[in-house]
Amino acid sequence: EAQVTQNPRYLITVTGKKLTVTCSQNMNHEYMSWYRQDPGLGLRQIYYSMNVEVTDKGDVPEGYKVSRKEKRNFPLILESPSPNQTSLYFCASSFGAGGLGYEQYFGPGTRLTVT
Amino acid sequence: AQSVTQLDSHVSVSEGTPVLLRCNYSSSYSPSLFWYVQHPNKGLQLLLKYTSAATLVKGINGFEAEFKKSETSFHLTKPSAHMSDAAEYFCVVSEKWGAQKLVFGQGTRLTINP
């Protein structure tokens, strides 16, 4: 089954404790992206990747890191989480950029709480 | 720069009546436009997309949207609401040339009354 998987689905952590949210897709997509969803703000793009070893900042990259060493995986790293990073996070993948009309396939989401 | 405004944060309709979810966009270049739906505790699913072909776009589950360049709008409609349509809907814009980002609207929560 074609899908985007994220782990963990739920995470409660404390300020400053490094964490990684994994994202994996099995559709051989080149484009992958991370979003955060906050009430009243819709989804905001954190980082995206056009291909292996090619990443770029989205609209809200502060406090996050990413890497794309393999085509299927695109982990999101919070080196020192803070309470304002409490949010619902979505990973997405597609064959190409949205600007060219490619559909994004979304993972189920990771709900992160930082205390 | 590109931006999206969804004009209603919440829309409530009765089952069997028409649905209208409004979206205005701003884009410096020819945009691609999408509507995504998010059911409770689920990820997002594509409803339909516009990529400069026909201005009236048909999607899944009876939804359609019309691209109106003169009004910079991309409103989502459905002739007859069903209880299963209750969800949050996002209008999304992406510029065709150069920009690789997707910009989401704030979302419209659709409630269906029996």
PDB file of C-alpha atoms in Angstrom:
ATOM      1  CA  GLU A   1       0.000   0.000   0.000  1.00  0.00           C
ATOM      2  CA  ALA A   2       1.314   3.434  -0.973  1.00  0.00           C
ATOM      3  CA  GLN A   3       1.738   5.475   2.154  1.00  0.00           C
ATOM      4  CA  VAL A   4       3.658   7.990   4.206  1.00  0.00           C
ATOM      5  CA  THR A   5       4.429   6.847   7.732  1.00  0.00           C
ATOM      6  CA  GLN A   6       5.453   8.936  10.700  1.00  0.00           C
ATOM      7  CA  ASN A   7       6.764   7.914  14.091  1.00  0.00           C
ATOM      8  CA  PRO A   8       5.966   8.474  16.810  1.00  0.00           C
ATOM      9  CA  ARG A   9       2.309   9.441  16.464  1.00  0.00           C
ATOM     10  CA  TYR A  10       2.225  11.044  19.902  1.00  0.00           C
ATOM     11  CA  LEU A  11       5.111  12.428  21.918  1.00  0.00           C
ATOM     12  CA  ILE A  12       5.326  14.313  25.186  1.00  0.00           C
ATOM     13  CA  THR A  13       8.763  15.643  26.053  1.00  0.00           C
ATOM     14  CA  VAL A  14      10.492  18.285  28.128  1.00  0.00           C
ATOM     15  CA  THR A  15      12.180  21.493  27.098  1.00  0.00           C
ATOM     16  CA  GLY A  16      15.672  20.978  25.728  1.00  0.00           C
ATOM     17  CA  LYS A  17      15.573  17.228  25.193  1.00  0.00           C
ATOM     18  CA  LYS A  18      16.564  16.471  21.621  1.00  0.00           C
ATOM     19  CA  LEU A  19      14.073  14.472  19.604  1.00  0.00           C
ATOM     20  CA  THR A  20      13.609  13.117  16.099  1.00  0.00           C
ATOM     21  CA  VAL A  21      10.362  12.477  14.268  1.00  0.00           C
ATOM     22  CA  THR A  22      10.809  10.004  11.451  1.00  0.00           C
ATOM     23  CA  CYS A  23       9.063  10.114   8.096  1.00  0.00           C
ATOM     24  CA  SER A  24       9.194   7.455   5.424  1.00  0.00           C
ATOM     25  CA  GLN A  25       7.443   7.035   2.066  1.00  0.00           C
ATOM     26  CA  ASN A  26       7.249   3.989  -0.199  1.00  0.00           C
ATOM     27  CA  MET A  27       6.227   5.733  -3.438  1.00  0.00           C
ATOM     28  CA  ASN A  28       9.695   6.669  -4.715  1.00  0.00           C
ATOM     29  CA  HIS A  29       8.757  10.345  -4.439  1.00  0.00           C
ATOM     30  CA  GLU A  30      11.467  12.939  -4.948  1.00  0.00           C
ATOM     31  CA  TYR A  31       9.801  15.789  -3.052  1.00  0.00           C
ATOM     32  CA  MET A  32       9.222  15.614   0.697  1.00  0.00           C
ATOM     33  CA  SER A  33       8.138  18.240   3.148  1.00  0.00           C
ATOM     34  CA  TRP A  34       7.358  18.908   6.803  1.00  0.00           C
ATOM     35  CA  TYR A  35       4.495  21.051   8.055  1.00  0.00           C
ATOM     36  CA  ARG A  36       3.182  22.112  11.409  1.00  0.00           C
ATOM     37  CA  GLN A  37      -0.503  22.684  12.021  1.00  0.00           C
ATOM     38  CA  ASP A  38      -1.688  25.124  14.661  1.00  0.00           C
ATOM     39  CA  PRO A  39      -5.281  26.218  15.328  1.00  0.00           C
ATOM     40  CA  GLY A  40      -6.330  29.140  13.153  1.00  0.00           C
ATOM     41  CA  LEU A  41      -3.078  29.128  11.189  1.00  0.00           C
ATOM     42  CA  GLY A  42      -3.573  26.226   8.812  1.00  0.00           C
ATOM     43  CA  LEU A  43      -0.442  24.315   7.863  1.00  0.00           C
ATOM     44  CA  ARG A  44       2.884  26.064   7.627  1.00  0.00           C
ATOM     45  CA  GLN A  45       5.841  24.593   5.830  1.00  0.00           C
ATOM     46  CA  ILE A  46       8.939  23.972   7.953  1.00  0.00           C
ATOM     47  CA  TYR A  47      11.401  22.440   5.496  1.00  0.00           C
ATOM     48  CA  TYR A  48      11.232  20.718   2.162  1.00  0.00           C
ATOM     49  CA  SER A  49      13.511  18.540   0.070  1.00  0.00           C
ATOM     50  CA  MET A  50      13.627  18.296  -3.694  1.00  0.00           C
ATOM     51  CA  ASN A  51      15.772  15.169  -3.646  1.00  0.00           C
ATOM     52  CA  VAL A  52      18.501  13.354  -1.742  1.00  0.00           C
ATOM     53  CA  GLU A  53      20.902  15.829  -0.097  1.00  0.00           C
ATOM     54  CA  VAL A  54      18.816  18.794  -1.335  1.00  0.00           C
ATOM     55  CA  THR A  55      16.856  20.597   1.359  1.00  0.00           C
ATOM     56  CA  ASP A  56      15.584  24.134   1.838  1.00  0.00           C
ATOM     57  CA  LYS A  57      13.768  26.233   4.395  1.00  0.00           C
ATOM     58  CA  GLY A  58      10.057  26.744   4.377  1.00  0.00           C
ATOM     59  CA  ASP A  59       8.236  29.516   6.181  1.00  0.00           C
ATOM     60  CA  VAL A  60       8.933  28.498   9.796  1.00  0.00           C
ATOM     61  CA  PRO A  61      12.312  26.696   9.946  1.00  0.00           C
ATOM     62  CA  GLU A  62      13.616  28.157  13.223  1.00  0.00           C
ATOM     63  CA  GLY A  63      14.359  25.486  15.803  1.00  0.00           C
ATOM     64  CA  TYR A  64      14.199  22.592  13.354  1.00  0.00           C
ATOM     65  CA  LYS A  65      16.669  20.592  11.305  1.00  0.00           C
ATOM     66  CA  VAL A  66      16.203  18.032   8.571  1.00  0.00           C
ATOM     67  CA  SER A  67      18.301  15.661   6.534  1.00  0.00           C
ATOM     68  CA  ARG A  68      17.690  13.669   3.379  1.00  0.00           C
ATOM     69  CA  LYS A  69      20.275  10.945   3.100  1.00  0.00           C
ATOM     70  CA  GLU A  70      17.949   8.446   1.473  1.00  0.00           C
ATOM     71  CA  LYS A  71      15.122   9.084  -0.939  1.00  0.00           C
ATOM     72  CA  ARG A  72      12.477   7.423   1.203  1.00  0.00           C
ATOM     73  CA  ASN A  73      13.313   9.058   4.559  1.00  0.00           C
ATOM     74  CA  PHE A  74      13.069  12.652   5.733  1.00  0.00           C
ATOM     75  CA  PRO A  75      13.478  12.960   9.514  1.00  0.00           C
ATOM     76  CA  LEU A  76      12.631  16.127  11.427  1.00  0.00           C
ATOM     77  CA  ILE A  77      15.020  16.965  14.250  1.00  0.00           C
ATOM     78  CA  LEU A  78      14.352  19.271  17.167  1.00  0.00           C
ATOM     79  CA  GLU A  79      17.742  19.863  18.776  1.00  0.00           C
ATOM     80  CA  SER A  80      16.393  21.746  21.787  1.00  0.00           C
ATOM     81  CA  PRO A  81      12.600  21.699  21.833  1.00  0.00           C
ATOM     82  CA  SER A  82      10.696  24.552  23.406  1.00  0.00           C
ATOM     83  CA  PRO A  83       7.009  24.847  24.402  1.00  0.00           C
ATOM     84  CA  ASN A  84       6.231  26.960  21.327  1.00  0.00           C
ATOM     85  CA  GLN A  85       7.008  23.900  19.215  1.00  0.00           C
ATOM     86  CA  THR A  86       4.031  22.103  20.690  1.00  0.00           C
ATOM     87  CA  SER A  87       2.009  21.350  17.583  1.00  0.00           C
ATOM     88  CA  LEU A  88       0.670  18.755  15.171  1.00  0.00           C
ATOM     89  CA  TYR A  89       3.293  17.837  12.576  1.00  0.00           C
ATOM     90  CA  PHE A  90       2.710  16.390   9.145  1.00  0.00           C
ATOM     91  CA  CYS A  91       5.140  14.899   6.691  1.00  0.00           C
ATOM     92  CA  ALA A  92       4.197  14.849   3.021  1.00  0.00           C
ATOM     93  CA  SER A  93       5.682  13.571  -0.215  1.00  0.00           C
ATOM     94  CA  SER A  94       5.017  13.961  -3.934  1.00  0.00           C
ATOM     95  CA  PHE A  95       6.580  13.267  -7.305  1.00  0.00           C
ATOM     96  CA  GLY A  96       7.341  16.945  -7.726  1.00  0.00           C
ATOM     97  CA  ALA A  97       6.722  20.414  -6.432  1.00  0.00           C
ATOM     98  CA  GLY A  98       3.223  21.692  -5.784  1.00  0.00           C
ATOM     99  CA  GLY A  99       3.818  24.514  -8.198  1.00  0.00           C
ATOM    100  CA  LEU A 100       3.682  22.028 -11.022  1.00  0.00           C
ATOM    101  CA  GLY A 101       0.419  20.588  -9.778  1.00  0.00           C
ATOM    102  CA  TYR A 102       1.688  17.500  -8.037  1.00  0.00           C
ATOM    103  CA  GLU A 103      -0.513  16.064  -5.300  1.00  0.00           C
ATOM    104  CA  GLN A 104       1.029  15.871  -1.846  1.00  0.00           C
ATOM    105  CA  TYR A 105       0.506  12.631   0.089  1.00  0.00           C
ATOM    106  CA  PHE A 106       0.324  13.250   3.809  1.00  0.00           C
ATOM    107  CA  GLY A 107       1.287  11.115   6.732  1.00  0.00           C
ATOM    108  CA  PRO A 108      -1.099  10.600   9.680  1.00  0.00           C
ATOM    109  CA  GLY A 109       0.520  13.298  11.805  1.00  0.00           C
ATOM    110  CA  THR A 110       2.600  13.464  14.980  1.00  0.00           C
ATOM    111  CA  ARG A 111       1.193  15.309  17.954  1.00  0.00           C
ATOM    112  CA  LEU A 112       4.062  16.793  19.932  1.00  0.00           C
ATOM    113  CA  THR A 113       3.775  18.363  23.367  1.00  0.00           C
ATOM    114  CA  VAL A 114       6.774  20.122  24.900  1.00  0.00           C
ATOM    115  CA  THR A 115       6.474  20.944  28.598  1.00  0.00           C
TER     116      THR A 115
ATOM    117  CA  ALA B   1       4.674  36.498  -2.794  1.00  0.00           C
ATOM    118  CA  GLN B   2       1.815  34.097  -2.613  1.00  0.00           C
ATOM    119  CA  SER B   3      -0.935  33.983   0.001  1.00  0.00           C
ATOM    120  CA  VAL B   4      -4.319  32.416   0.583  1.00  0.00           C
ATOM    121  CA  THR B   5      -7.339  33.701   2.488  1.00  0.00           C
ATOM    122  CA  GLN B   6     -10.221  31.453   3.366  1.00  0.00           C
ATOM    123  CA  LEU B   7     -13.067  33.822   4.009  1.00  0.00           C
ATOM    124  CA  ASP B   8     -14.960  31.702   6.525  1.00  0.00           C
ATOM    125  CA  SER B   9     -13.441  29.886   9.473  1.00  0.00           C
ATOM    126  CA  HIS B  10     -16.639  27.906  10.016  1.00  0.00           C
ATOM    127  CA  VAL B  11     -19.520  27.018   7.692  1.00  0.00           C
ATOM    128  CA  SER B  12     -22.621  25.177   8.828  1.00  0.00           C
ATOM    129  CA  VAL B  13     -25.188  23.720   6.398  1.00  0.00           C
ATOM    130  CA  SER B  14     -28.026  21.246   6.535  1.00  0.00           C
ATOM    131  CA  GLU B  15     -27.718  17.841   4.947  1.00  0.00           C
ATOM    132  CA  GLY B  16     -28.898  17.945   1.341  1.00  0.00           C
ATOM    133  CA  THR B  17     -28.273  21.691   0.881  1.00  0.00           C
ATOM    134  CA  PRO B  18     -25.463  23.269  -1.188  1.00  0.00           C
ATOM    135  CA  VAL B  19     -21.994  23.878   0.191  1.00  0.00           C
ATOM    136  CA  LEU B  20     -19.861  26.930  -0.613  1.00  0.00           C
ATOM    137  CA  LEU B  21     -16.378  27.352   0.863  1.00  0.00           C
ATOM    138  CA  ARG B  22     -14.671  30.551  -0.226  1.00  0.00           C
ATOM    139  CA  CYS B  23     -11.003  31.035  -1.045  1.00  0.00           C
ATOM    140  CA  ASN B  24      -9.121  34.051  -2.398  1.00  0.00           C
ATOM    141  CA  TYR B  25      -5.492  33.873  -3.365  1.00  0.00           C
ATOM    142  CA  SER B  26      -2.633  36.166  -4.196  1.00  0.00           C
ATOM    143  CA  SER B  27       0.150  35.102  -6.518  1.00  0.00           C
ATOM    144  CA  SER B  28       2.738  36.932  -8.569  1.00  0.00           C
ATOM    145  CA  TYR B  29       2.807  34.231 -11.178  1.00  0.00           C
ATOM    146  CA  SER B  30       0.442  31.684 -12.638  1.00  0.00           C
ATOM    147  CA  PRO B  31      -0.558  29.571  -9.664  1.00  0.00           C
ATOM    148  CA  SER B  32      -1.475  25.986  -9.050  1.00  0.00           C
ATOM    149  CA  LEU B  33      -4.391  25.763  -6.636  1.00  0.00           C
ATOM    150  CA  PHE B  34      -5.609  22.888  -4.518  1.00  0.00           C
ATOM    151  CA  TRP B  35      -8.310  21.989  -2.046  1.00  0.00           C
ATOM    152  CA  TYR B  36      -7.437  19.446   0.636  1.00  0.00           C
ATOM    153  CA  VAL B  37      -9.777  17.920   3.207  1.00  0.00           C
ATOM    154  CA  GLN B  38      -8.896  16.786   6.714  1.00  0.00           C
ATOM    155  CA  HIS B  39     -11.294  14.546   8.571  1.00  0.00           C
ATOM    156  CA  PRO B  40     -10.999  14.434  12.370  1.00  0.00           C
ATOM    157  CA  ASN B  41      -7.762  12.848  13.558  1.00  0.00           C
ATOM    158  CA  LYS B  42      -6.697  12.100  10.005  1.00  0.00           C
ATOM    159  CA  GLY B  43      -4.099  13.354   7.570  1.00  0.00           C
ATOM    160  CA  LEU B  44      -4.957  15.519   4.584  1.00  0.00           C
ATOM    161  CA  GLN B  45      -6.432  14.211   1.352  1.00  0.00           C
ATOM    162  CA  LEU B  46      -6.537  15.955  -2.026  1.00  0.00           C
ATOM    163  CA  LEU B  47     -10.033  16.926  -3.175  1.00  0.00           C
ATOM    164  CA  LEU B  48      -9.136  18.634  -6.433  1.00  0.00           C
ATOM    165  CA  LYS B  49      -6.535  20.800  -8.149  1.00  0.00           C
ATOM    166  CA  TYR B  50      -6.242  23.516 -10.775  1.00  0.00           C
ATOM    167  CA  THR B  51      -3.133  23.707 -12.941  1.00  0.00           C
ATOM    168  CA  SER B  52      -4.178  26.044 -15.807  1.00  0.00           C
ATOM    169  CA  ALA B  53      -6.256  23.596 -17.785  1.00  0.00           C
ATOM    170  CA  ALA B  54     -10.054  23.884 -17.464  1.00  0.00           C
ATOM    171  CA  THR B  55     -11.143  26.618 -15.053  1.00  0.00           C
ATOM    172  CA  LEU B  56     -13.940  24.448 -13.647  1.00  0.00           C
ATOM    173  CA  VAL B  57     -12.338  21.586 -11.823  1.00  0.00           C
ATOM    174  CA  LYS B  58     -14.157  18.489 -10.615  1.00  0.00           C
ATOM    175  CA  GLY B  59     -12.910  16.541  -7.650  1.00  0.00           C
ATOM    176  CA  ILE B  60     -13.812  13.569  -5.540  1.00  0.00           C
ATOM    177  CA  ASN B  61     -17.086  13.090  -3.651  1.00  0.00           C
ATOM    178  CA  GLY B  62     -19.024  15.520  -5.840  1.00  0.00           C
ATOM    179  CA  PHE B  63     -16.959  18.610  -5.058  1.00  0.00           C
ATOM    180  CA  GLU B  64     -15.910  21.118  -7.687  1.00  0.00           C
ATOM    181  CA  ALA B  65     -14.158  24.469  -7.786  1.00  0.00           C
ATOM    182  CA  GLU B  66     -13.942  27.293 -10.299  1.00  0.00           C
ATOM    183  CA  PHE B  67     -10.773  29.265 -10.928  1.00  0.00           C
ATOM    184  CA  LYS B  68     -11.611  32.952 -11.530  1.00  0.00           C
ATOM    185  CA  LYS B  69      -8.499  34.890 -12.367  1.00  0.00           C
ATOM    186  CA  SER B  70     -10.242  38.275 -12.485  1.00  0.00           C
ATOM    187  CA  GLU B  71     -11.530  37.752  -8.946  1.00  0.00           C
ATOM    188  CA  THR B  72      -8.450  35.831  -7.715  1.00  0.00           C
ATOM    189  CA  SER B  73     -10.824  33.245  -6.278  1.00  0.00           C
ATOM    190  CA  PHE B  74     -11.032  29.470  -6.145  1.00  0.00           C
ATOM    191  CA  HIS B  75     -14.257  28.691  -4.295  1.00  0.00           C
ATOM    192  CA  LEU B  76     -15.223  25.106  -3.479  1.00  0.00           C
ATOM    193  CA  THR B  77     -18.806  23.949  -4.015  1.00  0.00           C
ATOM    194  CA  LYS B  78     -20.958  20.873  -3.717  1.00  0.00           C
ATOM    195  CA  PRO B  79     -24.631  20.731  -4.762  1.00  0.00           C
ATOM    196  CA  SER B  80     -25.834  18.594  -1.868  1.00  0.00           C
ATOM    197  CA  ALA B  81     -24.070  18.143   1.460  1.00  0.00           C
ATOM    198  CA  HIS B  82     -23.710  14.748   3.078  1.00  0.00           C
ATOM    199  CA  MET B  83     -23.006  14.028   6.723  1.00  0.00           C
ATOM    200  CA  SER B  84     -19.657  12.508   5.746  1.00  0.00           C
ATOM    201  CA  ASP B  85     -18.552  15.898   4.360  1.00  0.00           C
ATOM    202  CA  ALA B  86     -18.081  17.231   7.875  1.00  0.00           C
ATOM    203  CA  ALA B  87     -14.369  18.037   8.052  1.00  0.00           C
ATOM    204  CA  GLU B  88     -11.830  20.842   7.784  1.00  0.00           C
ATOM    205  CA  TYR B  89     -11.020  22.119   4.315  1.00  0.00           C
ATOM    206  CA  PHE B  90      -7.837  23.855   3.221  1.00  0.00           C
ATOM    207  CA  CYS B  91      -7.257  25.968   0.140  1.00  0.00           C
ATOM    208  CA  VAL B  92      -3.634  25.826  -1.015  1.00  0.00           C
ATOM    209  CA  VAL B  93      -1.633  27.842  -3.549  1.00  0.00           C
ATOM    210  CA  SER B  94       1.719  27.195  -5.133  1.00  0.00           C
ATOM    211  CA  GLU B  95       3.393  29.264  -7.787  1.00  0.00           C
ATOM    212  CA  LYS B  96       4.373  27.400 -10.919  1.00  0.00           C
ATOM    213  CA  TRP B  97       7.711  28.879 -11.691  1.00  0.00           C
ATOM    214  CA  GLY B  98      10.564  28.722  -9.245  1.00  0.00           C
ATOM    215  CA  ALA B  99       8.706  28.562  -5.956  1.00  0.00           C
ATOM    216  CA  GLN B 100       8.633  25.127  -4.410  1.00  0.00           C
ATOM    217  CA  LYS B 101       6.500  26.054  -1.438  1.00  0.00           C
ATOM    218  CA  LEU B 102       2.888  25.357  -0.720  1.00  0.00           C
ATOM    219  CA  VAL B 103       0.965  28.041   1.138  1.00  0.00           C
ATOM    220  CA  PHE B 104      -2.110  26.928   3.056  1.00  0.00           C
ATOM    221  CA  GLY B 105      -5.138  28.937   4.024  1.00  0.00           C
ATOM    222  CA  GLN B 106      -6.254  28.976   7.624  1.00  0.00           C
ATOM    223  CA  GLY B 107      -8.881  26.316   7.054  1.00  0.00           C
ATOM    224  CA  THR B 108     -12.688  26.217   7.028  1.00  0.00           C
ATOM    225  CA  ARG B 109     -14.491  23.856   9.339  1.00  0.00           C
ATOM    226  CA  LEU B 110     -17.618  22.462   7.672  1.00  0.00           C
ATOM    227  CA  THR B 111     -20.428  21.268   9.925  1.00  0.00           C
ATOM    228  CA  ILE B 112     -23.381  19.344   8.518  1.00  0.00           C
ATOM    229  CA  ASN B 113     -26.672  19.503  10.403  1.00  0.00           C
ATOM    230  CA  PRO B 114     -29.071  16.562  10.082  1.00  0.00           C
TER     231      PRO B 114
END
